[in-house]
Amino acid sequence: MNYSKVANDLIKLKNTDLELREKLIEKKKLSQGYDVEMENLHISNAKKLNEIIDKVGFPTIEKVGIEANESAWLIIQHSISEPYFMKKCLKLLENISVENKNCEKNLAYLSDRIAVLEGKPQLYGTQFDWDENGELSPNICDDFSKVNIRRLKIGLCTIEEQTQKIRQQAKNENQKAPKNLNERKIEIDLWKKKVGWIK
């Protein structure tokens, strides 16, 4: 199997994703709902990665190298319109993490993202959204007193440090809180139903 071609393909998919994100930042559109072009790209990238996984298995560091492995993880994180695919990848990562501690952080982010998309509490506090004060804050966690213990155990900074970083990044990218949080929540719930995260 030509893993170097697989690696190059994954890196190209990631770069296309990040280039589109940069364009949306420049146009100040990043925080204005889920851009249609971006969603279509995320769906397309997820399908291509799924084909790769079906052929070669999960693209681990051993197979494709660090950059391509991280590219695969980014594609998975962004495949929010594909619940089945994200859950499939979560199971694959869970199996790999038993032998490889390097993927614990990625597993934490992915499991948190799936939990939030399903309307459940997250374990590591990696997922953020706008709050009533117009600030980005962690989505609901199962037990806030245990979040930092879990985070530090796998090499993540504290939730307080992460919150500062996320808010600073949003400022740097000119992201703005939505004008109407209730409307946004309704919009998100309708989208979650449409793609199959909730009933």
PDB file of N, CA, C and O in Angstrom, residues 18-81:
ATOM      1  N   LEU A  18      -8.707  24.383   5.740  1.00  0.00           N
ATOM      2  CA  LEU A  18      -8.167  25.556   6.439  1.00  0.00           C
ATOM      3  C   LEU A  18      -8.162  26.805   5.552  1.00  0.00           C
ATOM      4  O   LEU A  18      -8.361  27.918   6.040  1.00  0.00           O
ATOM      5  N   GLU A  19      -7.957  26.611   4.260  1.00  0.00           N
ATOM      6  CA  GLU A  19      -7.994  27.751   3.322  1.00  0.00           C
ATOM      7  C   GLU A  19      -9.395  28.363   3.275  1.00  0.00           C
ATOM      8  O   GLU A  19      -9.548  29.590   3.283  1.00  0.00           O
ATOM      9  N   LEU A  20     -10.413  27.521   3.232  1.00  0.00           N
ATOM     10  CA  LEU A  20     -11.786  28.023   3.223  1.00  0.00           C
ATOM     11  C   LEU A  20     -12.095  28.738   4.537  1.00  0.00           C
ATOM     12  O   LEU A  20     -12.729  29.798   4.551  1.00  0.00           O
ATOM     13  N   ARG A  21     -11.627  28.177   5.628  1.00  0.00           N
ATOM     14  CA  ARG A  21     -11.827  28.807   6.944  1.00  0.00           C
ATOM     15  C   ARG A  21     -11.208  30.214   6.963  1.00  0.00           C
ATOM     16  O   ARG A  21     -11.813  31.162   7.453  1.00  0.00           O
ATOM     17  N   GLU A  22     -10.009  30.341   6.419  1.00  0.00           N
ATOM     18  CA  GLU A  22      -9.336  31.648   6.358  1.00  0.00           C
ATOM     19  C   GLU A  22     -10.146  32.654   5.536  1.00  0.00           C
ATOM     20  O   GLU A  22     -10.259  33.815   5.904  1.00  0.00           O
ATOM     21  N   LYS A  23     -10.711  32.184   4.431  1.00  0.00           N
ATOM     22  CA  LYS A  23     -11.546  33.069   3.595  1.00  0.00           C
ATOM     23  C   LYS A  23     -12.756  33.573   4.377  1.00  0.00           C
ATOM     24  O   LYS A  23     -13.127  34.741   4.282  1.00  0.00           O
ATOM     25  N   LEU A  24     -13.359  32.670   5.148  1.00  0.00           N
ATOM     26  CA  LEU A  24     -14.529  33.065   5.945  1.00  0.00           C
ATOM     27  C   LEU A  24     -14.133  34.044   7.050  1.00  0.00           C
ATOM     28  O   LEU A  24     -14.895  34.956   7.367  1.00  0.00           O
ATOM     29  N   ILE A  25     -12.956  33.863   7.619  1.00  0.00           N
ATOM     30  CA  ILE A  25     -12.465  34.810   8.628  1.00  0.00           C
ATOM     31  C   ILE A  25     -12.277  36.183   8.000  1.00  0.00           C
ATOM     32  O   ILE A  25     -12.708  37.200   8.556  1.00  0.00           O
ATOM     33  N   GLU A  26     -11.651  36.212   6.814  1.00  0.00           N
ATOM     34  CA  GLU A  26     -11.419  37.485   6.107  1.00  0.00           C
ATOM     35  C   GLU A  26     -12.741  38.201   5.807  1.00  0.00           C
ATOM     36  O   GLU A  26     -12.832  39.420   5.900  1.00  0.00           O
ATOM     37  N   LYS A  27     -13.767  37.435   5.454  1.00  0.00           N
ATOM     38  CA  LYS A  27     -15.073  38.013   5.127  1.00  0.00           C
ATOM     39  C   LYS A  27     -15.938  38.249   6.370  1.00  0.00           C
ATOM     40  O   LYS A  27     -17.087  38.659   6.252  1.00  0.00           O
ATOM     41  N   LYS A  28     -15.381  37.936   7.555  1.00  0.00           N
ATOM     42  CA  LYS A  28     -16.086  38.071   8.842  1.00  0.00           C
ATOM     43  C   LYS A  28     -17.373  37.252   8.864  1.00  0.00           C
ATOM     44  O   LYS A  28     -18.402  37.667   9.384  1.00  0.00           O
ATOM     45  N   LYS A  29     -17.302  36.051   8.280  1.00  0.00           N
ATOM     46  CA  LYS A  29     -18.478  35.181   8.197  1.00  0.00           C
ATOM     47  C   LYS A  29     -18.346  33.924   9.048  1.00  0.00           C
ATOM     48  O   LYS A  29     -19.250  33.093   9.058  1.00  0.00           O
ATOM     49  N   LEU A  30     -17.218  33.771   9.751  1.00  0.00           N
ATOM     50  CA  LEU A  30     -16.958  32.509  10.445  1.00  0.00           C
ATOM     51  C   LEU A  30     -17.989  32.223  11.533  1.00  0.00           C
ATOM     52  O   LEU A  30     -18.372  31.077  11.731  1.00  0.00           O
ATOM     53  N   SER A  31     -18.440  33.245  12.234  1.00  0.00           N
ATOM     54  CA  SER A  31     -19.372  32.995  13.344  1.00  0.00           C
ATOM     55  C   SER A  31     -20.829  33.270  12.966  1.00  0.00           C
ATOM     56  O   SER A  31     -21.683  33.408  13.819  1.00  0.00           O
ATOM     57  N   GLN A  32     -21.115  33.322  11.670  1.00  0.00           N
ATOM     58  CA  GLN A  32     -22.487  33.595  11.218  1.00  0.00           C
ATOM     59  C   GLN A  32     -23.181  32.317  10.742  1.00  0.00           C
ATOM     60  O   GLN A  32     -23.628  32.210   9.613  1.00  0.00           O
ATOM     61  N   GLY A  33     -23.273  31.352  11.620  1.00  0.00           N
ATOM     62  CA  GLY A  33     -23.919  30.090  11.247  1.00  0.00           C
ATOM     63  C   GLY A  33     -22.970  29.194  10.462  1.00  0.00           C
ATOM     64  O   GLY A  33     -21.841  29.579  10.161  1.00  0.00           O
ATOM     65  N   TYR A  34     -23.448  28.011  10.133  1.00  0.00           N
ATOM     66  CA  TYR A  34     -22.623  27.025   9.423  1.00  0.00           C
ATOM     67  C   TYR A  34     -22.696  27.322   7.931  1.00  0.00           C
ATOM     68  O   TYR A  34     -23.692  27.049   7.270  1.00  0.00           O
ATOM     69  N   ASP A  35     -21.637  27.894   7.398  1.00  0.00           N
ATOM     70  CA  ASP A  35     -21.565  28.289   5.995  1.00  0.00           C
ATOM     71  C   ASP A  35     -21.825  27.074   5.089  1.00  0.00           C
ATOM     72  O   ASP A  35     -21.265  25.997   5.318  1.00  0.00           O
ATOM     73  N   VAL A  36     -22.663  27.239   4.072  1.00  0.00           N
ATOM     74  CA  VAL A  36     -23.058  26.130   3.188  1.00  0.00           C
ATOM     75  C   VAL A  36     -21.847  25.551   2.461  1.00  0.00           C
ATOM     76  O   VAL A  36     -21.687  24.324   2.377  1.00  0.00           O
ATOM     77  N   GLU A  37     -20.982  26.421   1.947  1.00  0.00           N
ATOM     78  CA  GLU A  37     -19.789  25.938   1.236  1.00  0.00           C
ATOM     79  C   GLU A  37     -18.903  25.121   2.177  1.00  0.00           C
ATOM     80  O   GLU A  37     -18.365  24.077   1.806  1.00  0.00           O
ATOM     81  N   MET A  38     -18.779  25.607   3.421  1.00  0.00           N
ATOM     82  CA  MET A  38     -17.948  24.890   4.393  1.00  0.00           C
ATOM     83  C   MET A  38     -18.572  23.535   4.746  1.00  0.00           C
ATOM     84  O   MET A  38     -17.870  22.524   4.801  1.00  0.00           O
ATOM     85  N   GLU A  39     -19.879  23.507   4.949  1.00  0.00           N
ATOM     86  CA  GLU A  39     -20.533  22.233   5.262  1.00  0.00           C
ATOM     87  C   GLU A  39     -20.351  21.239   4.121  1.00  0.00           C
ATOM     88  O   GLU A  39     -20.045  20.065   4.357  1.00  0.00           O
ATOM     89  N   ASN A  40     -20.523  21.692   2.894  1.00  0.00           N
ATOM     90  CA  ASN A  40     -20.351  20.799   1.736  1.00  0.00           C
ATOM     91  C   ASN A  40     -18.924  20.257   1.662  1.00  0.00           C
ATOM     92  O   ASN A  40     -18.718  19.080   1.350  1.00  0.00           O
ATOM     93  N   LEU A  41     -17.943  21.119   1.954  1.00  0.00           N
ATOM     94  CA  LEU A  41     -16.546  20.676   1.946  1.00  0.00           C
ATOM     95  C   LEU A  41     -16.297  19.656   3.059  1.00  0.00           C
ATOM     96  O   LEU A  41     -15.645  18.632   2.847  1.00  0.00           O
ATOM     97  N   HIS A  42     -16.851  19.904   4.233  1.00  0.00           N
ATOM     98  CA  HIS A  42     -16.686  18.967   5.344  1.00  0.00           C
ATOM     99  C   HIS A  42     -17.294  17.600   5.013  1.00  0.00           C
ATOM    100  O   HIS A  42     -16.707  16.557   5.322  1.00  0.00           O
ATOM    101  N   ILE A  43     -18.456  17.599   4.368  1.00  0.00           N
ATOM    102  CA  ILE A  43     -19.104  16.343   3.974  1.00  0.00           C
ATOM    103  C   ILE A  43     -18.250  15.605   2.940  1.00  0.00           C
ATOM    104  O   ILE A  43     -18.018  14.396   3.041  1.00  0.00           O
ATOM    105  N   SER A  44     -17.761  16.356   1.957  1.00  0.00           N
ATOM    106  CA  SER A  44     -16.920  15.767   0.907  1.00  0.00           C
ATOM    107  C   SER A  44     -15.634  15.179   1.501  1.00  0.00           C
ATOM    108  O   SER A  44     -15.244  14.049   1.171  1.00  0.00           O
ATOM    109  N   ASN A  45     -14.985  15.925   2.391  1.00  0.00           N
ATOM    110  CA  ASN A  45     -13.750  15.443   3.016  1.00  0.00           C
ATOM    111  C   ASN A  45     -14.008  14.192   3.853  1.00  0.00           C
ATOM    112  O   ASN A  45     -13.199  13.261   3.861  1.00  0.00           O
ATOM    113  N   ALA A  46     -15.147  14.161   4.564  1.00  0.00           N
ATOM    114  CA  ALA A  46     -15.490  12.995   5.385  1.00  0.00           C
ATOM    115  C   ALA A  46     -15.670  11.755   4.512  1.00  0.00           C
ATOM    116  O   ALA A  46     -15.198  10.665   4.859  1.00  0.00           O
ATOM    117  N   LYS A  47     -16.322  11.925   3.367  1.00  0.00           N
ATOM    118  CA  LYS A  47     -16.533  10.786   2.461  1.00  0.00           C
ATOM    119  C   LYS A  47     -15.197  10.255   1.937  1.00  0.00           C
ATOM    120  O   LYS A  47     -14.978   9.045   1.868  1.00  0.00           O
ATOM    121  N   LYS A  48     -14.298  11.193   1.581  1.00  0.00           N
ATOM    122  CA  LYS A  48     -12.979  10.774   1.072  1.00  0.00           C
ATOM    123  C   LYS A  48     -12.170  10.074   2.161  1.00  0.00           C
ATOM    124  O   LYS A  48     -11.516   9.063   1.903  1.00  0.00           O
ATOM    125  N   LEU A  49     -12.224  10.595   3.377  1.00  0.00           N
ATOM    126  CA  LEU A  49     -11.497   9.955   4.479  1.00  0.00           C
ATOM    127  C   LEU A  49     -12.101   8.588   4.797  1.00  0.00           C
ATOM    128  O   LEU A  49     -11.367   7.633   5.065  1.00  0.00           O
ATOM    129  N   ASN A  50     -13.417   8.471   4.730  1.00  0.00           N
ATOM    130  CA  ASN A  50     -14.069   7.185   4.985  1.00  0.00           C
ATOM    131  C   ASN A  50     -13.606   6.137   3.972  1.00  0.00           C
ATOM    132  O   ASN A  50     -13.363   4.981   4.337  1.00  0.00           O
ATOM    133  N   GLU A  51     -13.453   6.550   2.712  1.00  0.00           N
ATOM    134  CA  GLU A  51     -12.949   5.634   1.680  1.00  0.00           C
ATOM    135  C   GLU A  51     -11.528   5.184   2.005  1.00  0.00           C
ATOM    136  O   GLU A  51     -11.178   4.011   1.847  1.00  0.00           O
ATOM    137  N   ILE A  52     -10.705   6.135   2.482  1.00  0.00           N
ATOM    138  CA  ILE A  52      -9.323   5.808   2.863  1.00  0.00           C
ATOM    139  C   ILE A  52      -9.322   4.810   4.016  1.00  0.00           C
ATOM    140  O   ILE A  52      -8.598   3.814   3.998  1.00  0.00           O
ATOM    141  N   ILE A  53     -10.164   5.064   5.030  1.00  0.00           N
ATOM    142  CA  ILE A  53     -10.233   4.170   6.196  1.00  0.00           C
ATOM    143  C   ILE A  53     -10.687   2.773   5.775  1.00  0.00           C
ATOM    144  O   ILE A  53     -10.148   1.765   6.253  1.00  0.00           O
ATOM    145  N   ASP A  54     -11.654   2.699   4.859  1.00  0.00           N
ATOM    146  CA  ASP A  54     -12.132   1.394   4.391  1.00  0.00           C
ATOM    147  C   ASP A  54     -11.037   0.623   3.654  1.00  0.00           C
ATOM    148  O   ASP A  54     -11.013  -0.606   3.669  1.00  0.00           O
ATOM    149  N   LYS A  55     -10.098   1.355   3.030  1.00  0.00           N
ATOM    150  CA  LYS A  55      -9.016   0.701   2.279  1.00  0.00           C
ATOM    151  C   LYS A  55      -7.823   0.335   3.160  1.00  0.00           C
ATOM    152  O   LYS A  55      -7.278  -0.753   3.045  1.00  0.00           O
ATOM    153  N   VAL A  56      -7.401   1.279   4.027  1.00  0.00           N
ATOM    154  CA  VAL A  56      -6.135   1.079   4.750  1.00  0.00           C
ATOM    155  C   VAL A  56      -6.290   1.038   6.267  1.00  0.00           C
ATOM    156  O   VAL A  56      -5.306   0.922   6.989  1.00  0.00           O
ATOM    157  N   GLY A  57      -7.508   1.156   6.753  1.00  0.00           N
ATOM    158  CA  GLY A  57      -7.696   1.264   8.193  1.00  0.00           C
ATOM    159  C   GLY A  57      -7.473   2.703   8.629  1.00  0.00           C
ATOM    160  O   GLY A  57      -7.277   3.595   7.801  1.00  0.00           O
ATOM    161  N   PHE A  58      -7.504   2.923   9.936  1.00  0.00           N
ATOM    162  CA  PHE A  58      -7.328   4.298  10.434  1.00  0.00           C
ATOM    163  C   PHE A  58      -5.920   4.784  10.103  1.00  0.00           C
ATOM    164  O   PHE A  58      -4.947   4.060  10.303  1.00  0.00           O
ATOM    165  N   PRO A  59      -5.796   6.038   9.591  1.00  0.00           N
ATOM    166  CA  PRO A  59      -4.463   6.546   9.219  1.00  0.00           C
ATOM    167  C   PRO A  59      -3.640   6.961  10.446  1.00  0.00           C
ATOM    168  O   PRO A  59      -3.595   8.121  10.831  1.00  0.00           O
ATOM    169  N   THR A  60      -3.029   5.981  11.071  1.00  0.00           N
ATOM    170  CA  THR A  60      -2.222   6.222  12.273  1.00  0.00           C
ATOM    171  C   THR A  60      -0.904   6.906  11.914  1.00  0.00           C
ATOM    172  O   THR A  60      -0.502   6.926  10.752  1.00  0.00           O
ATOM    173  N   ILE A  61      -0.226   7.412  12.943  1.00  0.00           N
ATOM    174  CA  ILE A  61       1.096   8.041  12.745  1.00  0.00           C
ATOM    175  C   ILE A  61       2.053   7.040  12.116  1.00  0.00           C
ATOM    176  O   ILE A  61       2.835   7.392  11.222  1.00  0.00           O
ATOM    177  N   GLU A  62       1.967   5.795  12.554  1.00  0.00           N
ATOM    178  CA  GLU A  62       2.880   4.760  12.022  1.00  0.00           C
ATOM    179  C   GLU A  62       2.693   4.564  10.520  1.00  0.00           C
ATOM    180  O   GLU A  62       3.653   4.312   9.801  1.00  0.00           O
ATOM    181  N   LYS A  63       1.464   4.707  10.043  1.00  0.00           N
ATOM    182  CA  LYS A  63       1.193   4.503   8.616  1.00  0.00           C
ATOM    183  C   LYS A  63       1.493   5.750   7.789  1.00  0.00           C
ATOM    184  O   LYS A  63       2.125   5.660   6.732  1.00  0.00           O
ATOM    185  N   VAL A  64       1.010   6.913   8.246  1.00  0.00           N
ATOM    186  CA  VAL A  64       1.025   8.099   7.364  1.00  0.00           C
ATOM    187  C   VAL A  64       1.848   9.270   7.901  1.00  0.00           C
ATOM    188  O   VAL A  64       1.966  10.297   7.238  1.00  0.00           O
ATOM    189  N   GLY A  65       2.374   9.151   9.111  1.00  0.00           N
ATOM    190  CA  GLY A  65       3.154  10.253   9.681  1.00  0.00           C
ATOM    191  C   GLY A  65       2.279  11.194  10.509  1.00  0.00           C
ATOM    192  O   GLY A  65       1.046  11.119  10.469  1.00  0.00           O
ATOM    193  N   ILE A  66       2.944  12.084  11.237  1.00  0.00           N
ATOM    194  CA  ILE A  66       2.244  12.963  12.186  1.00  0.00           C
ATOM    195  C   ILE A  66       1.302  13.937  11.482  1.00  0.00           C
ATOM    196  O   ILE A  66       0.141  14.071  11.862  1.00  0.00           O
ATOM    197  N   GLU A  67       1.780  14.642  10.446  1.00  0.00           N
ATOM    198  CA  GLU A  67       0.941  15.673   9.812  1.00  0.00           C
ATOM    199  C   GLU A  67      -0.317  15.079   9.185  1.00  0.00           C
ATOM    200  O   GLU A  67      -1.416  15.618   9.341  1.00  0.00           O
ATOM    201  N   ALA A  68      -0.184  13.964   8.495  1.00  0.00           N
ATOM    202  CA  ALA A  68      -1.351  13.343   7.842  1.00  0.00           C
ATOM    203  C   ALA A  68      -2.311  12.768   8.885  1.00  0.00           C
ATOM    204  O   ALA A  68      -3.532  12.826   8.720  1.00  0.00           O
ATOM    205  N   ASN A  69      -1.762  12.229   9.983  1.00  0.00           N
ATOM    206  CA  ASN A  69      -2.604  11.719  11.066  1.00  0.00           C
ATOM    207  C   ASN A  69      -3.413  12.858  11.680  1.00  0.00           C
ATOM    208  O   ASN A  69      -4.620  12.728  11.914  1.00  0.00           O
ATOM    209  N   GLU A  70      -2.754  13.985  11.927  1.00  0.00           N
ATOM    210  CA  GLU A  70      -3.458  15.157  12.471  1.00  0.00           C
ATOM    211  C   GLU A  70      -4.473  15.706  11.459  1.00  0.00           C
ATOM    212  O   GLU A  70      -5.535  16.200  11.836  1.00  0.00           O
ATOM    213  N   SER A  71      -4.145  15.601  10.181  1.00  0.00           N
ATOM    214  CA  SER A  71      -5.082  16.028   9.133  1.00  0.00           C
ATOM    215  C   SER A  71      -6.351  15.192   9.177  1.00  0.00           C
ATOM    216  O   SER A  71      -7.462  15.717   9.064  1.00  0.00           O
ATOM    217  N   ALA A  72      -6.169  13.881   9.343  1.00  0.00           N
ATOM    218  CA  ALA A  72      -7.328  12.977   9.429  1.00  0.00           C
ATOM    219  C   ALA A  72      -8.199  13.357  10.620  1.00  0.00           C
ATOM    220  O   ALA A  72      -9.426  13.430  10.502  1.00  0.00           O
ATOM    221  N   TRP A  73      -7.562  13.628  11.759  1.00  0.00           N
ATOM    222  CA  TRP A  73      -8.323  13.989  12.957  1.00  0.00           C
ATOM    223  C   TRP A  73      -9.108  15.278  12.729  1.00  0.00           C
ATOM    224  O   TRP A  73     -10.278  15.377  13.096  1.00  0.00           O
ATOM    225  N   LEU A  74      -8.496  16.275  12.083  1.00  0.00           N
ATOM    226  CA  LEU A  74      -9.192  17.541  11.809  1.00  0.00           C
ATOM    227  C   LEU A  74     -10.413  17.299  10.912  1.00  0.00           C
ATOM    228  O   LEU A  74     -11.490  17.850  11.146  1.00  0.00           O
ATOM    229  N   ILE A  75     -10.242  16.466   9.902  1.00  0.00           N
ATOM    230  CA  ILE A  75     -11.354  16.141   8.995  1.00  0.00           C
ATOM    231  C   ILE A  75     -12.495  15.487   9.789  1.00  0.00           C
ATOM    232  O   ILE A  75     -13.665  15.818   9.605  1.00  0.00           O
ATOM    233  N   ILE A  76     -12.131  14.587  10.695  1.00  0.00           N
ATOM    234  CA  ILE A  76     -13.146  13.912  11.522  1.00  0.00           C
ATOM    235  C   ILE A  76     -13.861  14.931  12.410  1.00  0.00           C
ATOM    236  O   ILE A  76     -15.092  14.942  12.490  1.00  0.00           O
ATOM    237  N   GLN A  77     -13.102  15.798  13.071  1.00  0.00           N
ATOM    238  CA  GLN A  77     -13.688  16.822  13.951  1.00  0.00           C
ATOM    239  C   GLN A  77     -14.660  17.731  13.203  1.00  0.00           C
ATOM    240  O   GLN A  77     -15.641  18.198  13.773  1.00  0.00           O
ATOM    241  N   HIS A  78     -14.365  17.970  11.933  1.00  0.00           N
ATOM    242  CA  HIS A  78     -15.190  18.885  11.137  1.00  0.00           C
ATOM    243  C   HIS A  78     -16.333  18.179  10.406  1.00  0.00           C
ATOM    244  O   HIS A  78     -17.121  18.838   9.733  1.00  0.00           O
ATOM    245  N   SER A  79     -16.435  16.861  10.550  1.00  0.00           N
ATOM    246  CA  SER A  79     -17.467  16.123   9.798  1.00  0.00           C
ATOM    247  C   SER A  79     -18.782  16.058  10.576  1.00  0.00           C
ATOM    248  O   SER A  79     -19.440  15.020  10.624  1.00  0.00           O
ATOM    249  N   ILE A  80     -19.179  17.187  11.132  1.00  0.00           N
ATOM    250  CA  ILE A  80     -20.339  17.226  12.033  1.00  0.00           C
ATOM    251  C   ILE A  80     -21.673  16.921  11.349  1.00  0.00           C
ATOM    252  O   ILE A  80     -22.637  16.614  12.025  1.00  0.00           O
ATOM    253  N   SER A  81     -21.714  16.963  10.035  1.00  0.00           N
ATOM    254  CA  SER A  81     -22.950  16.610   9.316  1.00  0.00           C
ATOM    255  C   SER A  81     -23.052  15.112   9.068  1.00  0.00           C
ATOM    256  O   SER A  81     -24.007  14.658   8.438  1.00  0.00           O
TER     257      SER A  81
END
